[in-house]
């Protein structure tokens, strides 16, 4: 999830655990613990694109990292507040543990994948039930925490508000899991009506909401991409075909980076050529315009890489690089998108 959501969740956990004893300090340190795992984003300043792509949500998002760091962070917090003996080292350690652990746990509900069991397994857990930025999850939770920060730490209303905020956000997260099951059933029905097997169907929510969902399924060397909103009523799901062009892999220079990309995509990828460049697109992250009722041009892929070709005259150590999509998000596109979310687009 985004940093604001992780900070909010960490602060909420801190308040529930130690708000009565530590007051707003529990909010603060819960927020700090909740954001620490995402410090791995700093690695993007130093690592090549593919290495960072694989590294993100690995070491700092693992259970091992949480178990090792929690007592150290608990000791540091206890030392900082050593003149206030109201909270013990163990209590700060418990807050640090849950603040740290809820971060990768929440990330598992999104896409991209979280290596929760690193280094024992590099399997990425991605339940894909909520988008990385969902204001319906974050904003009510955040509003509750801001309100309780102005209450006395011994006020019964403060704890009730903290528990209520955490409970509402948790219930919403649980409903996204239920929602995904309903969505997958709807997509499976739509594919079955066309005689298409849905064995490799992947579904994911679209940005900022949990109403409009994307479905992607391999089909005849490519993929069928469709979108369905819970507010669409009886309208049929429209699919468009995305060519896989997997044969273009034969033109790419073999490398460990390419193997990592192929493994990460779990089979959901396609290739295109543009201006002489060979481009690799990870389809798990969607297309910018697939939700539109009619698309008449090449899909606007969101997550793409430029692959060195076998016949390139560039040095043999040329790395895979990120390819920035050439698209513009403006007010008109956003209005059209949210109309689609509401089933009116």
Short mmCIF file of C-alpha atoms in Angstrom, two decimals:
data_model
loop_
_atom_site.label_atom_id
_atom_site.label_comp_id
_atom_site.label_asym_id
_atom_site.label_seq_id
_atom_site.Cartn_x
_atom_site.Cartn_y
_atom_site.Cartn_z
CA UNK A 1 0.00 0.00 0.00
CA UNK A 2 1.00 3.66 -0.25
CA UNK A 3 3.08 5.25 2.51
CA UNK A 4 0.20 7.27 3.98
CA UNK A 5 -1.88 4.12 4.44
CA UNK A 6 1.01 2.25 6.07
CA UNK A 7 1.68 5.16 8.41
CA UNK A 8 -2.00 5.29 9.31
CA UNK A 9 -2.20 1.56 10.00
CA UNK A 10 0.98 1.61 12.09
CA UNK A 11 -0.30 4.56 14.10
CA UNK A 12 -3.63 2.82 14.67
CA UNK A 13 -1.93 -0.33 15.89
CA UNK A 14 0.29 1.72 18.19
CA UNK A 15 -2.70 3.53 19.66
CA UNK A 16 -4.65 0.34 20.34
CA UNK A 17 -1.64 -1.29 22.01
CA UNK A 18 -0.21 1.58 24.06
CA UNK A 19 -2.37 4.66 23.61
CA UNK A 20 -3.61 4.61 27.19
CA UNK A 21 -0.05 4.45 28.58
CA UNK A 22 1.95 6.45 26.07
CA UNK A 23 -0.63 8.75 24.48
CA UNK A 24 0.40 10.33 21.19
CA UNK A 25 3.86 8.77 21.49
CA UNK A 26 2.20 5.44 20.71
CA UNK A 27 0.70 6.98 17.56
CA UNK A 28 4.07 8.38 16.55
CA UNK A 29 6.12 5.23 17.04
CA UNK A 30 3.44 3.05 15.52
CA UNK A 31 3.57 5.27 12.44
CA UNK A 32 7.37 5.05 12.32
CA UNK A 33 7.32 1.25 12.58
CA UNK A 34 4.59 1.09 9.96
CA UNK A 35 6.65 2.91 7.37
CA UNK A 36 10.10 1.35 7.97
CA UNK A 37 9.67 -1.62 5.57
CA UNK A 38 9.17 0.77 2.66
CA UNK A 39 12.59 2.28 3.22
CA UNK A 40 13.71 -0.35 0.73
CA UNK A 41 12.50 2.15 -1.86
CA UNK A 42 15.79 3.98 -1.27
CA UNK A 43 17.49 1.06 -2.98
CA UNK A 44 15.97 2.36 -6.21
CA UNK A 45 18.54 5.16 -6.09
CA UNK A 46 21.41 2.69 -6.33
CA UNK A 47 20.18 -0.54 -7.95
CA UNK A 48 19.58 -1.10 -11.68
CA UNK A 49 15.86 -1.17 -12.59
CA UNK A 50 15.39 -4.94 -12.71
CA UNK A 51 17.37 -5.56 -9.52
CA UNK A 52 15.24 -3.01 -7.71
CA UNK A 53 12.08 -4.50 -9.24
CA UNK A 54 13.02 -7.86 -7.70
CA UNK A 55 14.40 -6.43 -4.44
CA UNK A 56 11.38 -4.30 -3.52
CA UNK A 57 9.10 -5.98 -0.99
CA UNK A 58 11.65 -8.68 -0.18
CA UNK A 59 14.15 -8.32 2.69
CA UNK A 60 12.43 -5.51 4.60
CA UNK A 61 9.00 -7.07 4.09
CA UNK A 62 9.89 -10.48 5.49
CA UNK A 63 8.88 -12.04 8.79
CA UNK A 64 12.57 -12.55 9.59
CA UNK A 65 13.25 -8.82 9.23
CA UNK A 66 10.34 -8.02 11.54
CA UNK A 67 11.43 -10.52 14.20
CA UNK A 68 15.02 -9.26 14.19
CA UNK A 69 14.27 -5.54 14.07
CA UNK A 70 11.37 -5.36 16.54
CA UNK A 71 13.44 -5.83 19.75
CA UNK A 72 16.10 -3.41 18.49
CA UNK A 73 13.51 -0.78 17.64
CA UNK A 74 11.77 -1.45 20.97
CA UNK A 75 15.06 -0.90 22.80
CA UNK A 76 15.71 2.34 20.89
CA UNK A 77 12.27 3.74 21.68
CA UNK A 78 12.61 2.70 25.33
CA UNK A 79 16.01 4.41 25.50
CA UNK A 80 14.66 7.62 23.95
CA UNK A 81 11.86 7.69 26.54
CA UNK A 82 14.01 6.35 29.39
CA UNK A 83 12.85 9.13 31.71
CA UNK A 84 9.29 7.90 31.34
CA UNK A 85 9.15 4.46 32.99
CA UNK A 86 5.43 4.00 32.33
CA UNK A 87 6.12 1.80 29.29
CA UNK A 88 8.53 -1.13 29.44
CA UNK A 89 11.01 -2.27 26.80
CA UNK A 90 8.85 -5.32 26.12
CA UNK A 91 5.76 -3.18 25.53
CA UNK A 92 7.63 -0.97 23.07
CA UNK A 93 8.98 -4.11 21.39
CA UNK A 94 5.46 -5.49 21.03
CA UNK A 95 4.33 -2.22 19.46
CA UNK A 96 7.32 -2.27 17.11
CA UNK A 97 6.60 -5.86 16.09
CA UNK A 98 2.97 -5.28 15.18
CA UNK A 99 3.71 -1.94 13.55
CA UNK A 100 6.34 -3.58 11.37
CA UNK A 101 4.44 -6.80 10.68
CA UNK A 102 1.13 -5.27 9.66
CA UNK A 103 2.96 -3.43 6.86
CA UNK A 104 3.95 -6.49 4.76
CA UNK A 105 0.75 -8.25 5.79
CA UNK A 106 -1.31 -5.41 4.30
CA UNK A 107 0.90 -5.40 1.20
CA UNK A 108 -0.03 -9.05 0.61
CA UNK A 109 -3.58 -7.88 -0.14
CA UNK A 110 -2.30 -5.80 -3.07
CA UNK A 111 -0.58 -6.79 -6.30
CA UNK A 112 3.16 -6.73 -7.07
CA UNK A 113 3.93 -9.50 -4.57
CA UNK A 114 5.46 -9.57 -1.08
CA UNK A 115 8.26 -11.98 -0.15
CA UNK A 116 6.95 -12.63 3.34
CA UNK A 117 9.12 -15.73 3.84
CA UNK A 118 12.42 -14.36 2.53
CA UNK A 119 15.18 -15.72 2.59
CA UNK A 120 13.68 -19.20 2.92
CA UNK A 121 11.44 -18.65 -0.11
CA UNK A 122 11.31 -15.99 -2.81
CA UNK A 123 7.64 -16.73 -3.50
CA UNK A 124 5.70 -13.49 -3.73
CA UNK A 125 2.32 -13.40 -2.01
CA UNK A 126 -0.18 -11.21 -3.85
CA UNK A 127 -3.85 -11.70 -3.02
CA UNK A 128 -4.73 -8.70 -5.21
CA UNK A 129 -7.94 -7.68 -3.44
CA UNK A 130 -7.21 -3.96 -2.96
CA UNK A 131 -5.38 -1.33 -5.01
CA UNK A 132 -2.22 0.17 -3.50
CA UNK A 133 -4.07 3.48 -3.03
CA UNK A 134 -7.65 3.13 -1.83
CA UNK A 135 -9.07 6.24 -0.11
CA UNK A 136 -12.10 4.30 1.13
CA UNK A 137 -9.74 2.25 3.28
CA UNK A 138 -7.35 5.01 4.33
CA UNK A 139 -9.30 8.24 4.80
CA UNK A 140 -11.91 7.13 7.40
CA UNK A 141 -9.10 5.42 9.35
CA UNK A 142 -6.92 8.54 9.16
CA UNK A 143 -9.78 10.84 10.18
CA UNK A 144 -10.45 8.72 13.27
CA UNK A 145 -6.80 8.84 14.33
CA UNK A 146 -6.56 12.60 13.85
CA UNK A 147 -9.68 13.07 15.98
CA UNK A 148 -8.49 10.87 18.83
CA UNK A 149 -5.07 12.57 18.93
CA UNK A 150 -6.81 15.57 20.51
CA UNK A 151 -8.36 13.51 23.30
CA UNK A 152 -6.76 12.80 26.67
CA UNK A 153 -4.95 9.48 26.60
CA UNK A 154 -6.98 8.24 29.56
CA UNK A 155 -10.31 9.10 27.94
CA UNK A 156 -12.45 6.00 27.28
CA UNK A 157 -13.66 7.70 24.10
CA UNK A 158 -10.11 7.73 22.74
CA UNK A 159 -9.70 3.98 22.96
CA UNK A 160 -13.18 3.34 21.60
CA UNK A 161 -12.46 5.59 18.63
CA UNK A 162 -9.13 3.84 18.01
CA UNK A 163 -10.69 0.39 18.11
CA UNK A 164 -13.57 1.53 15.90
CA UNK A 165 -11.22 3.05 13.29
CA UNK A 166 -9.11 -0.11 13.18
CA UNK A 167 -12.21 -2.32 13.06
CA UNK A 168 -13.85 -0.39 10.20
CA UNK A 169 -10.69 -0.51 8.10
CA UNK A 170 -10.26 -4.23 8.80
CA UNK A 171 -13.87 -4.98 7.87
CA UNK A 172 -13.41 -3.03 4.62
CA UNK A 173 -10.29 -5.06 3.86
CA UNK A 174 -12.20 -8.27 4.55
CA UNK A 175 -14.97 -7.17 2.22
CA UNK A 176 -12.44 -6.73 -0.59
CA UNK A 177 -11.64 -10.44 -0.24
CA UNK A 178 -15.32 -11.33 -0.52
CA UNK A 179 -15.69 -8.89 -3.38
CA UNK A 180 -12.87 -10.55 -5.30
CA UNK A 181 -14.65 -13.90 -5.13
CA UNK A 182 -17.81 -12.33 -6.58
CA UNK A 183 -15.80 -10.61 -9.30
CA UNK A 184 -14.00 -13.79 -10.31
CA UNK A 185 -17.32 -15.61 -10.51
CA UNK A 186 -18.70 -12.90 -12.81
CA UNK A 187 -15.65 -13.00 -15.08
CA UNK A 188 -15.70 -16.80 -15.19
CA UNK A 189 -19.35 -16.69 -16.27
CA UNK A 190 -18.59 -14.17 -19.02
CA UNK A 191 -15.70 -16.27 -20.32
CA UNK A 192 -17.73 -19.48 -20.12
CA UNK A 193 -20.44 -17.89 -22.28
CA UNK A 194 -17.75 -17.43 -24.94
CA UNK A 195 -16.41 -20.95 -24.51
CA UNK A 196 -13.13 -19.73 -23.03
CA UNK A 197 -11.56 -21.55 -20.05
CA UNK A 198 -10.86 -19.34 -17.04
CA UNK A 199 -8.19 -21.50 -15.44
CA UNK A 200 -5.53 -18.74 -15.49
CA UNK A 201 -7.88 -15.84 -14.84
CA UNK A 202 -6.26 -12.97 -12.95
CA UNK A 203 -8.42 -10.25 -11.41
CA UNK A 204 -7.36 -6.99 -9.78
CA UNK A 205 -9.07 -3.78 -8.67
CA UNK A 206 -8.47 -0.57 -10.57
CA UNK A 207 -6.98 2.58 -8.98
CA UNK A 208 -8.63 4.33 -6.02
CA UNK A 209 -11.66 2.05 -5.70
CA UNK A 210 -12.90 -1.50 -5.24
CA UNK A 211 -15.86 -1.32 -7.62
CA UNK A 212 -14.23 -1.49 -11.05
CA UNK A 213 -12.14 -4.61 -11.60
CA UNK A 214 -9.89 -5.86 -14.38
CA UNK A 215 -9.81 -9.44 -15.61
CA UNK A 216 -6.97 -10.91 -17.64
CA UNK A 217 -6.81 -14.42 -19.09
CA UNK A 218 -4.36 -16.06 -21.54
CA UNK A 219 -5.98 -16.77 -24.92
CA UNK A 220 -4.53 -18.01 -28.21
CA UNK A 221 -0.99 -16.75 -27.72
CA UNK A 222 -2.15 -13.47 -26.22
CA UNK A 223 -4.56 -12.26 -23.56
CA UNK A 224 -8.14 -11.16 -23.18
CA UNK A 225 -8.55 -8.09 -21.01
CA UNK A 226 -11.93 -7.04 -19.65
CA UNK A 227 -13.32 -4.64 -17.06
CA UNK A 228 -16.40 -4.95 -14.90
CA UNK A 229 -17.87 -2.62 -12.32
CA UNK A 230 -20.23 -3.76 -9.60
CA UNK A 231 -22.44 -0.90 -10.82
CA UNK A 232 -22.58 -2.13 -14.42
CA UNK A 233 -25.86 -3.92 -13.83
CA UNK A 234 -26.66 -6.46 -16.54
CA UNK A 235 -24.24 -4.97 -19.08
CA UNK A 236 -22.00 -7.66 -20.61
CA UNK A 237 -18.28 -7.63 -20.01
CA UNK A 238 -16.37 -6.42 -23.06
CA UNK A 239 -12.98 -8.00 -23.76
CA UNK A 240 -10.18 -6.83 -25.99
CA UNK A 241 -7.38 -8.97 -27.30
CA UNK A 242 -3.76 -8.12 -26.46
CA UNK A 243 -1.20 -9.85 -28.65
CA UNK A 244 1.46 -11.70 -26.68
CA UNK A 245 4.11 -11.60 -29.45
CA UNK A 246 6.18 -13.97 -27.33
CA UNK A 247 8.14 -14.96 -30.43
CA UNK A 248 9.98 -11.64 -30.11
CA UNK A 249 11.81 -13.10 -27.11
CA UNK A 250 14.05 -14.77 -29.67
CA UNK A 251 15.37 -11.33 -30.58
CA UNK A 252 16.22 -10.39 -26.98
CA UNK A 253 19.70 -10.85 -25.58
CA UNK A 254 19.54 -13.63 -22.94
CA UNK A 255 20.40 -12.41 -19.44
CA UNK A 256 19.69 -13.02 -15.78
CA UNK A 257 17.67 -9.81 -15.76
CA UNK A 258 15.38 -11.12 -18.48
CA UNK A 259 14.93 -14.39 -16.60
CA UNK A 260 13.98 -12.43 -13.48
CA UNK A 261 11.40 -10.43 -15.40
CA UNK A 262 9.87 -13.55 -16.90
CA UNK A 263 9.66 -15.22 -13.51
CA UNK A 264 8.16 -12.17 -11.83
CA UNK A 265 5.41 -11.78 -14.44
CA UNK A 266 4.16 -15.35 -13.81
CA UNK A 267 3.37 -15.72 -17.51
CA UNK A 268 1.41 -12.46 -17.88
CA UNK A 269 3.57 -10.48 -20.27
CA UNK A 270 3.75 -9.35 -23.86
CA UNK A 271 6.32 -7.76 -26.14
CA UNK A 272 6.11 -4.94 -28.66
CA UNK A 273 8.44 -3.00 -30.92
CA UNK A 274 8.58 0.77 -31.00
CA UNK A 275 11.08 2.97 -32.81
CA UNK A 276 13.49 0.07 -33.10
CA UNK A 277 13.24 -0.76 -29.40
CA UNK A 278 12.15 -4.16 -28.10
CA UNK A 279 9.78 -3.60 -25.18
CA UNK A 280 8.70 -6.02 -22.47
CA UNK A 281 5.39 -5.29 -20.69
CA UNK A 282 4.36 -6.87 -17.38
CA UNK A 283 0.60 -7.22 -17.81
CA UNK A 284 -0.11 -7.81 -14.12
CA UNK A 285 -0.06 -4.05 -13.67
CA UNK A 286 -2.64 -3.39 -16.33
CA UNK A 287 -3.05 -0.89 -19.11
CA UNK A 288 -3.90 2.75 -18.75
CA UNK A 289 -6.91 2.79 -21.05
CA UNK A 290 -8.29 -0.75 -20.98
CA UNK A 291 -11.33 0.31 -18.95
CA UNK A 292 -12.57 2.52 -21.81
CA UNK A 293 -15.55 1.15 -23.71
CA UNK A 294 -13.74 1.51 -27.04
CA UNK A 295 -9.98 1.44 -27.61
CA UNK A 296 -8.71 1.82 -31.14
CA UNK A 297 -4.96 2.01 -30.60
CA UNK A 298 -2.11 0.07 -29.08
CA UNK A 299 -2.65 -0.49 -25.34
CA UNK A 300 -0.95 2.04 -23.06
CA UNK A 301 1.10 -0.32 -20.91
CA UNK A 302 1.97 0.84 -17.40
CA UNK A 303 5.00 -1.28 -16.44
CA UNK A 304 7.50 -1.74 -19.27
CA UNK A 305 11.19 -2.45 -19.85
CA UNK A 306 13.48 -1.99 -22.83
CA UNK A 307 15.34 -5.20 -23.71
CA UNK A 308 18.77 -5.26 -25.39
CA UNK A 309 18.57 -7.07 -28.71
CA UNK A 310 20.82 -9.88 -29.85
CA UNK A 311 21.92 -7.81 -32.84
CA UNK A 312 22.46 -4.59 -30.89
CA UNK A 313 25.76 -2.84 -31.45
CA UNK A 314 25.71 -1.76 -27.81
CA UNK A 315 28.26 -3.29 -25.39
CA UNK A 316 27.49 -6.83 -24.13
CA UNK A 317 26.99 -5.53 -20.58
CA UNK A 318 24.10 -3.24 -21.57
CA UNK A 319 21.40 -3.61 -18.90
CA UNK A 320 17.64 -3.87 -19.20
CA UNK A 321 16.18 -0.39 -18.61
CA UNK A 322 12.78 0.99 -17.71
CA UNK A 323 10.68 2.23 -20.61
CA UNK A 324 8.44 5.13 -19.73
CA UNK A 325 4.99 4.95 -21.23
CA UNK A 326 4.04 7.83 -23.49
CA UNK A 327 0.68 8.80 -22.07
CA UNK A 328 -0.89 11.75 -20.36
CA UNK A 329 -3.32 11.63 -17.46
CA UNK A 330 -5.52 14.72 -17.49
CA UNK A 331 -8.81 15.85 -16.04
CA UNK A 332 -10.82 14.49 -18.95
CA UNK A 333 -9.34 11.03 -18.56
CA UNK A 334 -9.97 11.03 -14.80
CA UNK A 335 -13.59 12.09 -15.26
CA UNK A 336 -14.11 9.35 -17.84
CA UNK A 337 -12.47 6.81 -15.56
CA UNK A 338 -14.67 7.58 -12.55
CA UNK A 339 -17.74 7.56 -14.79
CA UNK A 340 -16.68 4.05 -15.78
CA UNK A 341 -16.29 3.11 -12.10
CA UNK A 342 -19.88 4.23 -11.49
CA UNK A 343 -21.14 2.24 -14.44
CA UNK A 344 -22.04 5.30 -16.48
CA UNK A 345 -18.98 5.46 -18.73
#
